[in-house]
Amino acid sequence: MANPEEEEEEEKYESFLSRVRRTVYVDELTPHASKSVVESAFSQFGTVKDVIFLPNYLGPKELPTGVLVEMESEQTAKAVIETVSQFPFMVAGMPRPVRASAARPAMFSDRPKKPGRTIQFRWVDPSDAEFDKAQRVKRLVRKHTAEAAFMIKKQLEEAEELAKQQSETVTTHHKKFEMIDKLTHDRVAQELAGRYNIKCGPPHR
Amino acid sequence: MEAAAAVDEGLEFKWGKQKGIGGKKKDVRFYESFTFDGDEYRLYDCVLVADPSEPDSDELFVGKIIKIWEHTNKRAKHPRQVKLLWLFKPSEMPPGVVEGVPELLENELFLASGEGPGLASVNPLEAICGKCSVLCLSKDERNLQPTDEEIKSTDFVFRRAFDVGSCKVLDTIDDKISGVDVKFIFNRAGSTSKKEATPPVLKIQLDVNGSADSLTPNGLSACGSVRSTEDNSNEASDCRESSSGRREGKEKFADESSNKDSSVQQSTSEHASSEASGSRGDHYDGKAQDNEVRKQFTKQKSMPAEERDSNSCEASGSKKLFTKQNSMPAGERDSNGLDERPQKKQKLDGSAIVSNGRNTNILQQSVSSDGKRDTCLFKRPREKVTGGESPPENLKKKRDLGVSVSEGKDAKTGTGKGLFKKPSFDGKLSKRSEEKIVEIDYRRDYQVTEVTPKPDAVNSKWFRPLPWEESMREAEKEEKLVLLQNLDPTYTSEEVQDIVYSALNEQCTARMIERTSVSFSHIGEALVIFNSRQAAVRAIRRLDEGCLLLSNGRPLVAAFAKINPPGKPSSPFCGHIKLQKTQPRRETRDTVSTSRGSQPNTLEFEMGMEWRLLRARSDHALETVSKRQLEERKTQRINFKPKLP
């Protein structure tokens, strides 16, 4: 009696696993991105079957979002991962590239249960030797969560720094460029070049 | 039969000496004694059976075994049955009778005698909740006078009889009651059993006024089930269950679980027991439904529809059959609600629902853990220990603590005390009960119980569940949202729900938080929405003070959850740069609207690489921390399997 149920469960799980294999987990995406943007971005690689956003309930708001992109086949998924890993692929904004990796079952919130697994539990008596250990483990877990939160914060801070730095660089470059552009445009540069007997750069516009 | 088989494996059962063969087709065997769940019961021993219509109450009825038999044909749902001669508690007597009784002792019972319904009834053997000691104080010379010590240490005493036909209290005991010679009724040498059950619990009165009243008159007046003739023939028919109806009015069914599609392990249960609830005794459908386990009880009280509300309720209509009582209907629901899980104590599950043949769904399944079982005070401590040894499934099946009933109520009540033995009358959790719950958790330490799938919430049948987001936000506002940590990351949301249900007896909806690269992969977390703030607070408290260990050696950690307010972050994504250009440049436009990989000869590329570098660094840092955390956890490995003392 259990068997047909079990089999069904296994089948479901198998099909779920194949879905997982087809899916790419994309990270470092801007939370502002919409589903269609992501879809069009990845449709360059092949048909995109589905796009699922991973909700961010507990982390800080600014954390980059993760997205599960389900492609047609496993190969397409693999191709996506490879390309994105080699070249910076930017979605909905530059220059921060997204990151792609293979999806894992734990990422799907609607996943079916792993078949054949039963969970058991027991309450631990305070007089039991294990009780203290269990309490310690609980404290440890809390500590780890705090550490994780801290790490995430750190990451965000570093990211911000880098972003600031980059934006400064770009702005400076841009200013320089603009300035030169303007000069050439106004023919100032050419005049100066003539005076100093130097060849002037870009051709006249 | 499966249920029977299950019971066999679970609670040990062994026949004692056989007494004879009978039955229409010679397929019934009579016995003198049997061993059930570690206790030996002999003919004329007194036992405790629970009240099927009051699953939450601790009130147990006392009966004297006067016949034990087993059908050998496979057809019978309850092959093993006992006939019990009742000993009434004052609370079970019709109103007005007990007041006229002089010198009523605290633990005095009245022996049923005479002819009529309510004298004795047939019950499945599995309905027995335990043994008890009953001493006869009658000054009759045939009665072996008990010593003072014995009187002090016995569970109950009796010296008067109650004639069920005339509804009067008699001071003398007849020579033959229900076919049983009086010498077996008086104290016999060596017949007193040590009681293991704790009597005080029995004194719990039914809280519901209605029920108390309804119990007595109804029960006695109309019991359909009385079986005065103990013939094999009667027994051979399947009605047995019905006969039990001492109280017919209510049909009980503890198991009614409402919707259980899932769970199911119960195969049999589905059939609604048609137990004819006693009331007229004529309906025997003979379906005992046991929902797997259970104990079927003689007294069937139909559970007011409330139980069923969860159930699809079609059944409720049926149930009502006879009842009368439905005194309970709404009232009970609430009062019963308190108890929801009390079933644990008695395995009322079996109860038949009387639906005339309608099938009610059943049983819920398995209720969770045996742990619940433990709370039943009647259970001997031994049981707890064996829990660890015997295969969890069986345990779970066997002691299906009425959880089924609770399911129905779950939706409504947040009071999941489940473990709680004394339902407060008004349903409010008293402080004591909270403490008790935590204590009880500890007592279950050697129980290794399996997590059983929780029964579907009542809600799902009645209205579509809200999408998770909304319900989560709402829950946070009402402080019903709890974050459970230290789960195995591969668990699914349903498993989390099952765990919460089985271990904490609370219905909930849960969602595993997906593991992404920024969160540590070895800590699984889930957001759980409880039905009420109280339930959430309770759960957190229990998980904090006690330790709930899962099979992978992880104790659960719970705390109130704080989640991000909805909406996108206000600031633009860090790392995305928008340049102000005087002249719109094609590249810029493109960049924003499309996504593409950049070529190595552009500035973007360089910046992009910088980002990747940064990411690589942080990943590395995360990994180191993660490794260290794993190490720390390894050193704190906990043994899941309990070490027996």
GROMACS .gro file of N, CA and C in nm, chain B residues 88 131 234 238 273 347 369 389 461 627:
model
   30
  293PHE      N    1  -2.041   0.239   3.819
  293PHE     CA    2  -2.067   0.379   3.793
  293PHE      C    3  -2.006   0.472   3.895
  336LYS      N    4  -0.540  -0.064   3.390
  336LYS     CA    5  -0.601  -0.139   3.499
  336LYS      C    6  -0.631  -0.043   3.613
  439ASN      N    7  -2.418  -1.297   1.976
  439ASN     CA    8  -2.416  -1.154   1.971
  439ASN      C    9  -2.283  -1.108   1.935
  443ASP      N   10  -2.116  -0.823   1.413
  443ASP     CA   11  -2.022  -0.717   1.426
  443ASP      C   12  -2.065  -0.606   1.509
  478SER      N   13  -1.751   0.477   1.091
  478SER     CA   14  -1.799   0.384   1.174
  478SER      C   15  -1.935   0.397   1.185
  552LYS      N   16  -0.729   0.661   2.358
  552LYS     CA   17  -0.727   0.642   2.228
  552LYS      C   18  -0.857   0.633   2.181
  574SER      N   19   0.299   1.213   1.731
  574SER     CA   20   0.385   1.131   1.802
  574SER      C   21   0.331   1.063   1.917
  594GLU      N   22   1.203   0.199   2.191
  594GLU     CA   23   1.248   0.077   2.125
  594GLU      C   24   1.158   0.035   2.012
  666LYS      N   25  -1.020   2.331   0.359
  666LYS     CA   26  -1.142   2.284   0.300
  666LYS      C   27  -1.240   2.397   0.283
  832LYS      N   28   3.308   2.725   0.724
  832LYS     CA   29   3.383   2.606   0.764
  832LYS      C   30   3.400   2.604   0.914
   0.00000   0.00000   0.00000
